[in-house]
Amino acid sequence: MSPLLLLCVIFFAGYEANALSYDYSASVECLAQPQKPQYNGGIIKNPELNNGLQGWTAFAGAQIEQRESSGNKYVVAHHRKQAYDSVSQKINLQMGTHYTLSAWIQVTGKNVPVIATVKTSKGYNLGGAIFAESNCWSMLKGGFTADTSGPAELYFESNNTSVDIWIDSVSLQPFTEKEWNSHQVQSIEQARKRKVLVKVVDKEGKQVRSASISIVQKKSGFPIGSALTNHILKSNAYQKWFTSRFSVATFANEMKWYSTESVQGKENYGDADSMLQFAKQNNISVRGHNVFWDDPQYQPSWVPALSPDKLKTAVQKRIQSVVTRYKGQLIHWDVNNENMHFSFFESKLGKDFSGWLFNEVNKIDPKVTLFLNDYNTIEEIRDSSVTPSKYVQKVKEIKSYPGNNGLTIGIGLESHFTNVPNIPYMRSSIDTLAATGSPVWITEIDVANQPKQAEYFEQVLREAHSHPKVEGIVMWTGWQPNGECYRICLVDTNFKNLPGGDVVDKLLHEWGSTQVSGVTNQNGILEATLFHEDDSQALLALKSSIDVQNMLPWQGGSDVCTWRGVKDCFKGRVRKLVLEHSNLTGTLDSKILNRLNQLRVLSFKGNSLSGQIPTLSALINLKSLFLNDNNFSGEFPVSVTDLHRVKVIILSGNRISGDIPTSLLKLQRLYVLYLQDNLFTGTIPDFNQTGLRYLNVSKNKLSGEIPVTPTLLRFTASSFSDNQDSVEFRLKGHAKAAAQF
């Protein structure tokens, strides 16, 4: 007797760690009162200013005082003449320790940037920045790694000396390297993994104790990818290398305006079309990069000389051309690339250009997630143009454009690290950006060439993957046959790993490959923890295989539970998929469908699907299967008869041939079996399931006697009519037996 495996996914109950947990929370709202300090202030004395100015002193030439408003106490730095005239607290640092910093800031007068700075014996470290407002409190969140041990001083500065700086709820929490790494492990366990209960039952449904089980997970569902170059079209080695590793791609140049219309009026989408087709064939999602690029250096050569009116016309033509062409085929669009650093289009077409542009693209393709995309937000604390607070401001600015209020704007973080990565600042910056509720992706991550390049590359990849709000990672590692890369190469010209490639392969294995072995308990259950995936990638692959007319508006980066046809869903796992009368064509892929292993109901009724119905052995939770009124051929899908939960099988109106398998008798819960209007031959099995209430095998090529069983005697002649051999005799015989019975 062969046992059957029943997989049931439940949510991870928690991860225990001795280290103090990291607080991923942040606020992007300006509040009437500040929140409590994180970690109760950490090593900061008197963090809420409840004990006067204890622990706080004037820095440089400022004057400070404690004030109180609506019961809240805080410190104010005023009469400032230099940017660094402020309030400070002396602290003691430990070299190599990571520090996470937070504070609530308010200013008087106009809204201005305020920077948290740590002065040490070696110099000055920037800890974070906020665009502070008057009349309300804003949260600054940042961090740094101490480069020296000993006394230091934390203070807050602003280049605008006309404002007073108000400070409250300050926190500085140290974490050792070991503790920091434990946060990554803890976050992965909670955000990327799930407990799985494997229940082993025999064919009667009885639990099997002490059964030896081995589970091998080959990859997780977390999207990881790379930039892709057009050399993929002519290199089998490149294709094999890429498809064996990555599930998402960004075309390095092929969708950009200067590539598709280098000469005005002469568009060429050849490479982009071919690369997108390659991606579809290999179930690789594609980020659209980009509609426009705001850097004046990267415009088509004919664009800069255009007058504003002619530029507006060219822009509108570009939007219609590229967005319409790839509508429904991309998971994201980088709409106006690097528009916090540059303003080519704004300078010519007005400051509202980005808001207008997002609105126009959304009108054409309302399902694709539209992204801001820029660099230095998490990788370079000294770039004041793209701090997390500036990024949040840009999101709000675009949403304020008429018609954009309900628009989801993705946060694209290029992540081109030049210097030694400031990992605490990277984490805290993502915390702040994630507080907007927008999807966060790492879109072009790499590390500049330096002695510890591969080591730093691993650091930033680990930090990105472990952050619970990061939804995907794309590396800027497009391959060139001459061996040149933008910053870091993963492989050489023969696709042999370089140090960066070793890092990526190690992490891909670590983040996706899991092997668990064990023995079931007295209830026939083995508990395991595995990397989980939602069903978006499987559904996108399904779309690529059967939706050539683009009838399904599915887009990665959005909640799969809201997609058309998903009628029941929990935490990204689809339980009921109903795609009826949707003009779907092509054949069903067994590997794709079997990834949807939480399905209870699957319906493709009324389409034009063809070919053999594939093996569905992994759909162990399936209860109802509707594949009627298509063009399926081949034999009955015997794998369905091993799915002991199945109650409803409707395959009528196809061209399925061969025998009706006797293994259907194993399905003791079978309630409906409709096989009419097919090409079945042979005899009718001795159906004996007491629960079978609806049966129809008419309009086939069946022959022989209808078995006389209590189950089959329930059904009238219409359930068996219009078959091949002596139908009338068989039906009369069946009626006679029914009378005798």
XYZ file of C-alpha atoms in Angstrom:
741
model
C 0.000 0.000 0.000
C 1.475 3.329 -1.085
C 0.970 6.254 1.264
C -0.103 9.625 -0.023
C 1.503 12.876 1.144
C -0.738 15.702 2.272
C 0.969 19.088 2.585
C -0.685 21.763 4.679
C 0.908 25.202 5.002
C 0.510 27.155 8.247
C 2.241 30.327 9.298
C 5.481 30.457 11.201
C 4.740 30.870 14.882
C 7.883 32.797 15.743
C 11.641 32.719 15.880
C 13.473 32.772 19.166
C 16.716 34.686 19.474
C 18.698 35.766 22.478
C 19.572 39.143 20.938
C 17.353 42.174 21.295
C 15.050 42.198 18.281
C 15.426 44.947 15.712
C 12.558 47.418 15.429
C 11.683 47.793 11.718
C 8.990 50.374 12.383
C 9.191 53.962 11.160
C 6.840 56.861 10.526
C 6.514 59.112 7.499
C 3.699 61.174 8.964
C 4.185 64.515 10.687
C 2.488 64.126 14.072
C 1.144 66.516 16.676
C 3.092 64.644 19.357
C 6.231 62.508 19.016
C 6.078 58.777 19.621
C 7.997 57.016 22.369
C 11.715 56.445 21.699
C 12.631 53.106 20.193
C 14.439 50.696 22.557
C 13.541 53.112 25.395
C 16.326 55.319 24.103
C 19.064 52.664 24.056
C 22.262 54.276 25.378
C 20.789 57.794 25.311
C 20.289 59.381 28.728
C 17.014 61.181 29.385
C 15.715 60.393 25.861
C 12.288 61.994 26.412
C 13.606 65.078 28.247
C 11.481 64.230 31.273
C 14.408 65.025 33.599
C 15.149 68.529 32.462
C 18.330 68.843 30.401
C 20.109 65.992 32.169
C 22.541 64.406 29.704
C 22.092 67.183 27.115
C 24.392 70.134 26.461
C 24.677 73.001 24.003
C 26.856 72.224 20.984
C 29.067 75.010 19.596
C 27.367 78.405 19.878
C 23.716 77.435 20.304
C 21.558 78.121 23.329
C 19.331 75.288 24.566
C 16.374 74.980 26.900
C 13.715 72.494 27.869
C 10.183 73.330 26.862
C 6.801 71.726 27.331
C 3.708 71.667 25.126
C 0.489 69.744 25.793
C 2.295 67.744 28.453
C 5.188 66.784 26.185
C 8.714 67.875 27.137
C 11.499 68.433 24.608
C 14.759 70.340 24.088
C 15.148 73.351 21.808
C 18.337 74.683 20.206
C 17.976 78.389 19.354
C 20.038 81.496 18.628
C 21.931 79.438 16.086
C 24.569 81.187 13.942
C 26.357 78.166 12.430
C 24.875 75.034 10.836
C 26.255 72.916 13.673
C 24.998 75.153 16.504
C 22.750 72.662 18.203
C 22.122 70.387 21.162
C 24.220 67.277 21.826
C 24.789 64.306 24.089
C 28.102 62.652 24.863
C 28.152 58.916 24.158
C 30.700 56.121 24.108
C 31.164 54.008 20.983
C 32.619 50.563 20.402
C 34.466 50.030 17.122
C 32.695 47.658 14.711
C 29.385 47.921 16.527
C 26.284 48.784 14.516
C 24.127 51.618 15.853
C 20.540 52.321 14.892
C 19.464 55.906 15.501
C 16.081 57.576 15.736
C 14.745 60.917 16.936
C 11.688 63.124 16.545
C 12.405 66.571 15.097
C 10.473 69.797 14.646
C 11.648 73.228 13.470
C 10.296 76.737 13.573
C 9.509 78.795 10.501
C 10.108 77.085 7.163
C 10.543 73.350 6.540
C 14.247 72.434 6.342
C 16.561 69.410 6.342
C 18.003 68.393 9.722
C 20.948 66.004 9.936
C 22.008 63.804 12.839
C 25.820 63.764 13.138
C 28.234 61.848 15.361
C 31.565 63.494 16.135
C 34.391 61.075 17.010
C 38.142 61.315 17.430
C 38.484 60.351 13.754
C 35.996 62.826 12.306
C 32.302 63.127 11.637
C 29.806 60.381 10.792
C 26.398 61.252 9.393
C 23.683 59.229 11.105
C 20.583 60.228 9.192
C 18.508 63.115 7.885
C 14.925 64.312 7.861
C 13.060 67.073 6.084
C 11.685 68.617 9.280
C 8.496 70.621 9.406
C 7.103 73.325 11.638
C 4.046 72.725 13.806
C 4.440 68.927 13.833
C 6.986 66.215 14.668
C 8.829 64.098 12.066
C 10.737 60.896 12.718
C 14.391 60.762 11.714
C 15.713 57.226 11.418
C 19.257 56.301 10.499
C 22.339 54.469 11.659
C 26.059 53.917 11.316
C 28.846 51.500 12.156
C 31.444 52.871 14.569
C 34.894 53.163 12.974
C 36.604 53.830 16.293
C 36.162 53.157 19.998
C 35.873 55.804 22.656
C 33.962 58.987 23.481
C 31.821 60.656 20.845
C 29.105 63.257 20.613
C 25.706 63.081 18.919
C 24.210 66.356 17.704
C 21.663 67.662 15.175
C 22.426 70.351 12.598
C 20.788 72.352 9.828
C 22.290 74.675 7.250
C 19.403 77.033 7.801
C 20.409 78.963 10.931
C 17.153 80.929 11.074
C 15.230 77.958 12.445
C 15.132 76.628 15.979
C 15.565 72.850 16.206
C 13.276 70.937 18.569
C 14.333 67.406 19.556
C 12.584 64.627 21.472
C 12.379 60.813 21.852
C 15.996 60.188 20.869
C 17.325 56.631 20.665
C 20.733 55.139 19.881
C 20.791 51.356 20.143
C 24.014 49.343 19.690
C 24.110 45.878 18.130
C 27.120 43.616 17.742
C 27.841 42.037 14.369
C 26.519 38.741 15.723
C 23.313 40.377 16.919
C 22.867 42.201 13.609
C 23.237 38.965 11.694
C 20.742 37.296 14.018
C 18.201 39.940 13.002
C 18.679 38.891 9.389
C 18.141 35.250 10.269
C 15.116 36.097 12.394
C 13.572 38.230 9.658
C 14.102 35.539 7.018
C 12.506 32.934 9.268
C 9.484 35.173 9.820
C 9.094 36.840 6.425
C 10.504 34.331 3.930
C 9.726 30.948 5.483
C 6.682 29.018 6.641
C 6.144 25.950 8.713
C 4.853 23.052 6.663
C 3.026 20.097 8.159
C 3.489 16.934 6.113
C 0.798 14.417 6.907
C 1.195 10.864 5.635
C -1.931 8.781 5.048
C -2.571 5.480 3.340
C -5.076 4.976 0.547
C -7.881 4.664 3.081
C -6.936 8.004 4.547
C -5.505 6.566 7.764
C -2.479 8.256 9.298
C 0.878 6.517 8.958
C 3.150 6.712 11.979
C 6.961 6.508 11.887
C 7.101 7.058 8.128
C 10.478 8.300 6.893
C 10.107 11.524 4.895
C 12.635 13.498 2.882
C 11.732 16.919 1.470
C 13.951 18.704 -1.041
C 13.159 22.335 -1.876
C 15.119 23.557 -4.889
C 14.272 27.256 -4.807
C 12.109 29.834 -3.083
C 9.597 32.170 -4.634
C 11.452 35.370 -3.738
C 12.174 37.282 -6.995
C 15.908 37.603 -7.670
C 17.251 38.703 -11.025
C 19.814 40.559 -13.039
C 20.141 43.117 -15.767
C 19.879 41.434 -19.161
C 21.685 42.450 -22.342
C 20.776 41.696 -25.952
C 23.668 39.235 -26.165
C 21.241 36.735 -24.616
C 19.618 36.423 -28.043
C 22.682 34.839 -29.660
C 24.375 33.018 -26.809
C 23.094 29.629 -25.680
C 25.578 29.684 -22.819
C 24.221 33.037 -21.611
C 20.668 31.736 -21.852
C 21.449 28.603 -19.876
C 23.360 30.534 -17.212
C 20.631 33.163 -16.761
C 17.574 30.894 -16.776
C 19.114 28.476 -14.277
C 19.436 31.245 -11.690
C 17.041 34.142 -12.097
C 13.285 34.709 -12.131
C 13.243 38.403 -13.045
C 15.119 40.597 -15.521
C 15.601 44.266 -16.356
C 16.787 45.034 -19.884
C 19.964 47.068 -19.538
C 19.325 49.403 -22.494
C 16.964 47.831 -24.998
C 13.712 49.509 -23.857
C 15.213 52.960 -23.332
C 14.185 55.747 -25.659
C 17.664 56.232 -27.106
C 17.636 52.537 -28.100
C 14.159 52.313 -29.604
C 14.175 55.658 -31.460
C 17.752 56.737 -32.031
C 16.579 58.513 -35.178
C 13.442 60.593 -34.854
C 10.435 58.851 -36.322
C 12.232 55.524 -36.882
C 11.343 53.133 -34.089
C 13.052 49.787 -33.615
C 11.831 47.439 -30.905
C 13.512 44.373 -32.368
C 15.847 43.558 -29.503
C 13.349 44.459 -26.798
C 10.614 42.332 -28.405
C 12.910 39.340 -28.823
C 14.244 39.607 -25.282
C 10.722 39.837 -23.886
C 9.716 36.754 -25.857
C 12.735 34.911 -24.470
C 11.754 35.949 -20.950
C 8.172 34.742 -21.427
C 9.307 31.397 -22.765
C 11.429 30.896 -19.670
C 8.933 32.201 -17.077
C 11.079 35.251 -16.295
C 9.280 38.412 -15.199
C 10.465 41.679 -16.726
C 10.741 45.148 -15.192
C 10.163 47.849 -17.796
C 13.207 50.144 -17.812
C 12.372 52.845 -18.676
C 9.711 55.109 -20.211
C 11.922 58.195 -19.764
C 15.249 59.052 -18.170
C 15.458 62.525 -16.638
C 19.230 62.782 -17.065
C 19.999 65.132 -20.003
C 23.031 62.991 -20.831
C 20.886 60.001 -21.808
C 18.377 61.406 -24.277
C 18.141 60.433 -27.939
C 20.548 62.734 -29.757
C 17.724 64.583 -31.529
C 15.703 65.354 -28.374
C 17.650 68.179 -26.609
C 17.255 70.580 -29.530
C 13.442 70.264 -29.632
C 11.323 73.227 -28.645
C 9.017 72.690 -25.652
C 5.997 72.173 -27.915
C 7.773 69.677 -30.153
C 9.252 67.928 -27.113
C 5.765 67.542 -25.626
C 4.568 65.986 -28.883
C 7.543 63.608 -28.972
C 6.980 62.673 -25.333
C 3.320 61.861 -25.941
C 4.237 59.746 -28.956
C 6.851 57.872 -26.923
C 4.357 57.133 -24.139
C 1.755 55.813 -26.552
C 4.329 53.750 -28.407
C 6.223 51.968 -25.657
C 3.556 51.669 -22.954
C 0.893 50.448 -25.372
C 3.306 48.021 -27.003
C 4.157 46.290 -23.721
C 0.829 46.688 -21.959
C 0.087 43.708 -19.746
C 3.499 42.132 -20.295
C 5.652 43.793 -17.634
C 5.564 43.661 -13.850
C 6.867 47.244 -13.376
C 7.654 50.423 -15.271
C 10.427 52.789 -14.187
C 8.480 55.815 -15.315
C 10.917 58.736 -15.171
C 14.281 57.340 -14.197
C 16.393 59.241 -11.648
C 14.055 62.229 -11.499
C 15.256 63.209 -8.023
C 18.781 63.778 -9.302
C 17.883 65.231 -12.682
C 15.133 67.357 -14.207
C 15.609 67.447 -17.982
C 11.892 67.157 -18.734
C 10.748 69.323 -15.815
C 13.037 72.132 -16.961
C 11.369 72.158 -20.374
C 7.808 70.989 -19.723
C 7.088 72.183 -16.195
C 7.581 71.037 -12.607
C 4.482 68.793 -12.714
C 5.918 66.653 -15.503
C 6.494 63.548 -13.341
C 2.994 63.649 -11.847
C 1.483 64.095 -15.303
C 3.653 61.301 -16.708
C 2.645 58.774 -14.048
C -0.962 59.661 -14.757
C -0.585 59.162 -18.517
C 1.181 55.814 -18.202
C -1.415 54.599 -15.715
C -4.224 55.474 -18.136
C -2.727 53.204 -20.785
C -1.682 50.328 -18.513
C -3.514 50.614 -15.184
C -2.403 47.189 -13.951
C 1.393 47.585 -14.091
C 3.082 48.951 -10.960
C 4.699 52.318 -11.697
C 8.035 52.965 -10.008
C 10.238 55.830 -9.028
C 13.821 54.682 -9.495
C 16.923 56.463 -8.209
C 20.323 55.954 -6.638
C 22.036 56.862 -3.340
C 18.908 56.700 -1.186
C 20.213 53.763 0.831
C 23.821 53.622 -0.307
C 25.123 57.183 0.191
C 24.060 59.148 3.249
C 25.825 62.309 2.037
C 23.642 62.700 -1.066
C 21.057 65.161 0.248
C 18.974 65.104 -2.949
C 17.639 61.579 -2.404
C 17.467 60.976 1.340
C 14.592 58.722 2.420
C 12.581 61.771 3.494
C 13.171 63.418 0.092
C 12.056 60.192 -1.588
C 8.885 60.159 0.515
C 8.279 63.787 -0.468
C 8.565 62.823 -4.144
C 6.032 60.034 -3.726
C 3.601 62.454 -2.087
C 4.240 65.049 -4.784
C 3.374 62.630 -7.590
C 0.292 61.381 -5.757
C -0.884 64.967 -5.305
C -1.202 65.403 -9.086
C -4.899 65.342 -10.094
C -6.054 61.779 -10.636
C -3.065 60.148 -8.924
C -4.363 59.941 -5.371
C -5.142 56.229 -5.492
C -2.087 55.329 -7.556
C 0.354 52.750 -6.181
C 3.872 54.102 -6.655
C 6.671 51.590 -6.295
C 9.934 52.521 -4.606
C 12.903 51.520 -6.750
C 16.261 51.623 -4.992
C 19.116 51.296 -7.471
C 21.658 50.555 -4.724
C 24.936 51.303 -6.512
C 27.328 51.082 -3.556
C 30.573 52.982 -4.055
C 32.195 53.023 -0.615
C 32.144 50.685 2.380
C 28.425 49.963 2.856
C 26.745 51.627 5.821
C 24.564 48.654 6.623
C 22.649 50.221 9.572
C 21.770 53.228 7.436
C 20.694 50.935 4.596
C 18.317 49.052 6.872
C 16.841 52.122 8.558
C 16.350 53.881 5.217
C 14.340 50.942 3.902
C 12.333 51.044 7.149
C 11.377 54.640 6.433
C 10.525 54.053 2.780
C 8.497 50.944 3.604
C 6.397 53.017 6.031
C 4.775 54.615 2.961
C 3.057 51.292 2.251
C 4.526 51.265 -1.255
C 6.174 48.146 -2.710
C 9.964 48.302 -2.280
C 12.383 46.722 -4.768
C 16.160 46.751 -4.980
C 16.464 47.439 -8.691
C 20.134 47.719 -9.777
C 22.301 46.567 -6.904
C 26.087 46.356 -7.299
C 29.316 47.383 -5.558
C 32.142 49.407 -7.090
C 35.493 47.753 -7.750
C 37.567 47.735 -4.544
C 39.657 45.267 -2.521
C 36.646 43.820 -0.630
C 34.172 44.094 -3.479
C 32.785 40.551 -3.243
C 32.578 40.730 0.560
C 30.644 43.992 0.445
C 28.438 42.632 -2.352
C 27.448 39.745 -0.103
C 26.778 42.129 2.801
C 24.353 44.327 0.883
C 22.598 41.377 -0.774
C 22.070 39.732 2.600
C 20.747 42.949 4.107
C 18.364 43.520 1.202
C 17.041 39.953 1.137
C 16.486 39.840 4.887
C 14.481 43.056 5.081
C 10.827 42.006 5.459
C 9.552 44.813 3.225
C 11.842 44.227 0.242
C 9.780 42.407 -2.396
C 12.489 41.633 -4.947
C 16.120 42.171 -5.938
C 17.663 42.857 -9.354
C 21.448 43.053 -9.710
C 23.050 45.374 -12.253
C 25.242 42.624 -13.636
C 24.453 42.437 -17.333
C 26.914 40.239 -19.245
C 29.083 41.533 -22.101
C 31.119 39.266 -24.421
C 34.167 41.500 -23.965
C 34.130 40.841 -20.222
C 33.323 44.431 -19.284
C 30.671 45.148 -16.674
C 29.179 48.296 -15.226
C 30.783 47.645 -11.831
C 30.828 43.983 -10.893
C 30.916 40.912 -13.132
C 29.462 37.618 -11.986
C 31.131 35.473 -14.667
C 33.902 35.704 -17.223
C 33.490 35.475 -20.997
C 33.111 31.683 -20.722
C 30.513 31.905 -17.933
C 32.915 30.699 -15.294
C 32.242 32.249 -11.925
C 34.179 35.261 -10.750
C 34.132 36.169 -7.025
C 30.830 38.024 -7.455
C 29.322 34.975 -9.130
C 30.455 32.758 -6.274
C 28.629 35.072 -3.878
C 25.424 34.977 -5.901
C 25.430 31.214 -6.360
C 26.093 30.697 -2.660
C 23.217 32.958 -1.682
C 20.811 31.518 -4.246
C 21.523 28.080 -2.824
C 21.197 29.285 0.753
C 17.967 31.176 0.107
C 16.205 28.501 -1.866
C 17.651 25.039 -1.400
C 16.439 23.206 1.667
C 16.517 19.521 2.518
C 14.552 18.215 5.460
C 14.349 14.605 6.612
C 12.485 13.115 9.502
C 9.968 10.617 10.778
C 6.244 11.243 11.220
C 4.883 11.398 14.762
C 2.041 9.396 16.251
C -0.438 11.468 14.260
C 1.392 10.798 11.002
C 2.775 14.348 10.826
C 6.237 15.728 10.172
C 6.856 19.438 10.751
C 9.369 21.303 8.578
C 10.296 24.916 7.879
C 10.723 25.838 4.213
C 11.120 28.960 2.121
C 7.699 29.937 0.902
C 6.512 31.592 -2.258
C 3.276 33.182 -3.232
C 1.681 31.993 -6.433
C 2.380 35.094 -8.526
C 5.298 33.636 -10.478
C 3.429 30.420 -11.207
C 0.392 32.361 -12.396
C 2.511 34.651 -14.553
C 4.107 31.575 -16.101
C 0.641 30.129 -16.664
C -0.424 33.366 -18.344
C 2.566 33.235 -20.670
C 1.646 29.719 -21.779
C -2.105 30.080 -22.401
C -2.951 33.792 -22.715
C -1.585 34.841 -26.093
C -4.402 37.382 -26.508
C -3.505 39.048 -23.209
C -6.942 38.627 -21.667
C -5.622 38.307 -18.109
C -4.455 41.628 -16.612
C -2.100 39.977 -14.143
C 0.931 41.963 -12.993
C 3.748 40.985 -10.673
C 4.368 43.279 -7.744
C 0.667 43.418 -6.866
C -1.364 41.282 -4.489
C -1.989 37.993 -6.275
C -5.165 37.573 -4.215
C -6.751 40.459 -6.152
C -6.023 39.050 -9.608
C -8.815 38.217 -12.017
C -9.989 34.638 -11.646
C -8.559 34.233 -8.133
C -11.732 33.547 -6.173
C -10.203 32.340 -2.927
C -6.718 33.134 -1.680
C -4.768 33.340 1.556
C -1.401 35.061 2.050
C -0.523 34.851 -1.636
C -1.534 31.198 -2.064
C -4.401 30.629 -4.476
C -7.103 28.231 -3.359
C -9.683 28.772 -6.076
C -8.763 29.698 -9.666
C -11.652 30.200 -12.079
C -10.729 31.299 -15.619
C -13.842 30.541 -17.644
C -14.719 31.763 -21.151
C -11.513 33.817 -21.350
C -10.338 32.888 -24.876
C -7.397 30.977 -23.441
C -5.444 28.816 -25.892
C -2.390 26.593 -25.906
C -1.556 23.695 -23.623
C -1.352 23.355 -19.860
C 2.106 22.891 -18.387
C 2.358 20.285 -15.631
C 5.301 21.989 -13.900
C 3.456 25.299 -13.721
C 0.130 23.934 -12.509
C 1.723 21.716 -9.873
C 3.280 24.790 -8.254
C -0.266 25.895 -7.372
C -0.453 23.178 -4.745
C -2.959 24.938 -2.507
C -5.705 24.816 -5.134
C -9.074 23.480 -4.015
C -10.931 24.476 -7.174
C -9.507 24.744 -10.697
C -11.693 25.737 -13.633
C -10.767 26.440 -17.253
C -14.317 25.889 -18.528
C -15.220 27.263 -21.945
C -11.821 28.067 -23.431
C -9.849 26.656 -26.360
C -7.143 24.805 -24.489
C -5.767 21.733 -26.228
C -3.377 18.835 -25.873
C -3.129 16.227 -23.153
C -4.396 17.198 -19.718
C -1.141 17.197 -17.743
C -0.200 15.309 -14.624
C -1.696 17.048 -11.593
C -0.227 14.852 -8.877
C 0.969 17.772 -6.718
C -2.493 19.305 -6.393
C -3.145 17.279 -3.280
C -5.751 19.692 -1.924
C -7.846 19.707 -5.115
C -11.565 19.087 -4.661
C -13.116 20.285 -7.922
C -11.753 20.178 -11.492
C -13.623 21.867 -14.368
C -11.949 21.427 -17.774
C -15.102 21.078 -19.854
C -15.770 22.664 -23.235
C -12.183 22.911 -24.458
C -10.187 20.980 -27.053
C -8.296 18.613 -24.776
C -7.230 15.298 -26.299
C -5.210 12.288 -25.196
C -6.268 10.007 -22.375
C -7.990 10.601 -19.062
C -5.537 12.274 -16.588
C -4.991 9.253 -14.332
C -3.027 11.354 -11.830
C -6.353 12.879 -10.729
C -7.428 9.505 -9.358
C -4.685 9.723 -6.733
C -6.042 12.996 -5.360
C -8.200 11.519 -2.625
C -9.991 14.790 -1.804
C -11.498 15.192 -5.283
C -15.288 15.418 -5.343
C -16.046 16.969 -8.728
C -14.532 16.057 -12.127
C -16.053 17.682 -15.216
C -14.248 16.954 -18.499
C -17.211 16.999 -20.887
C -17.046 18.592 -24.317
C -13.468 17.656 -25.254
C -11.780 15.016 -27.426
C -10.409 12.795 -24.689
C -10.032 9.163 -25.710
C -9.031 5.782 -24.287
C -10.561 3.996 -21.330
C -12.316 5.530 -18.389
C -9.825 4.374 -15.748
C -10.975 1.943 -13.072
C -8.701 3.820 -10.661
C -11.541 6.350 -10.364
C -12.986 3.865 -7.885
C -10.337 5.047 -5.408
C -12.031 8.435 -5.155
C -14.413 7.647 -2.316
C -15.553 11.287 -2.060
C -16.539 11.522 -5.737
C -19.822 13.418 -6.080
C -19.908 14.587 -9.721
C -18.356 12.889 -12.782
C -19.229 14.381 -16.183
C -17.368 12.818 -19.131
C -19.992 13.194 -21.880
C -19.265 14.344 -25.413
C -15.739 12.884 -25.668
C -14.149 9.922 -27.459
C -13.878 7.435 -24.588
C -13.833 3.748 -25.528
C -13.978 0.510 -23.567
C -16.397 -0.239 -20.772
C -17.889 1.668 -17.898
C -16.117 0.985 -14.576
C -18.022 -0.570 -11.659
C -18.639 2.703 -9.860
C -19.556 1.955 -6.269
C -19.083 5.274 -4.451
C -22.134 5.880 -2.293
C -21.733 9.637 -2.610
C -21.721 9.747 -6.425
C -24.879 11.691 -7.275
C -24.205 13.070 -10.752
C -22.809 10.950 -13.601
C -22.832 11.385 -17.354
C -20.809 9.321 -19.848
C -23.115 9.805 -22.834
C -21.983 10.701 -26.359
C -18.769 8.653 -26.301
C -17.733 5.357 -27.951
C -18.243 3.113 -24.947
C -19.343 -0.493 -25.310
C -20.294 -3.515 -23.271
C -22.725 -3.894 -20.400
C -23.419 -1.167 -17.912
C -22.299 -2.629 -14.570
C -25.080 -3.341 -12.151
C -24.065 -1.589 -8.950
C -26.207 0.270 -6.406
C -24.455 3.454 -7.444
C -25.034 3.132 -11.204
C -28.621 2.020 -10.757
C -29.436 5.541 -9.571
C -28.932 7.034 -13.019
C -31.334 7.189 -15.945
C -30.716 6.308 -19.593
C -29.643 9.861 -20.403
C -26.462 9.313 -18.395
C -25.360 6.550 -20.797
C -27.042 7.281 -24.141
C -25.516 7.877 -27.559
C -22.639 5.468 -27.185
C -21.284 3.044 -29.776
C -22.357 -0.548 -29.157
C -25.936 -1.850 -28.699
C -26.961 1.037 -26.551
C -30.617 0.099 -26.493
C -29.879 -3.477 -25.378
C -27.554 -2.359 -22.684
C -29.969 0.236 -21.381
C -32.842 -2.257 -21.384
C -30.674 -4.728 -19.541
C -29.744 -2.115 -17.045
C -33.393 -1.172 -16.517
C -34.314 -4.841 -16.011
C -31.562 -5.283 -13.472
C -32.728 -2.152 -11.727
C -36.247 -3.585 -11.423
C -34.911 -6.857 -10.007
C -32.608 -5.040 -7.639
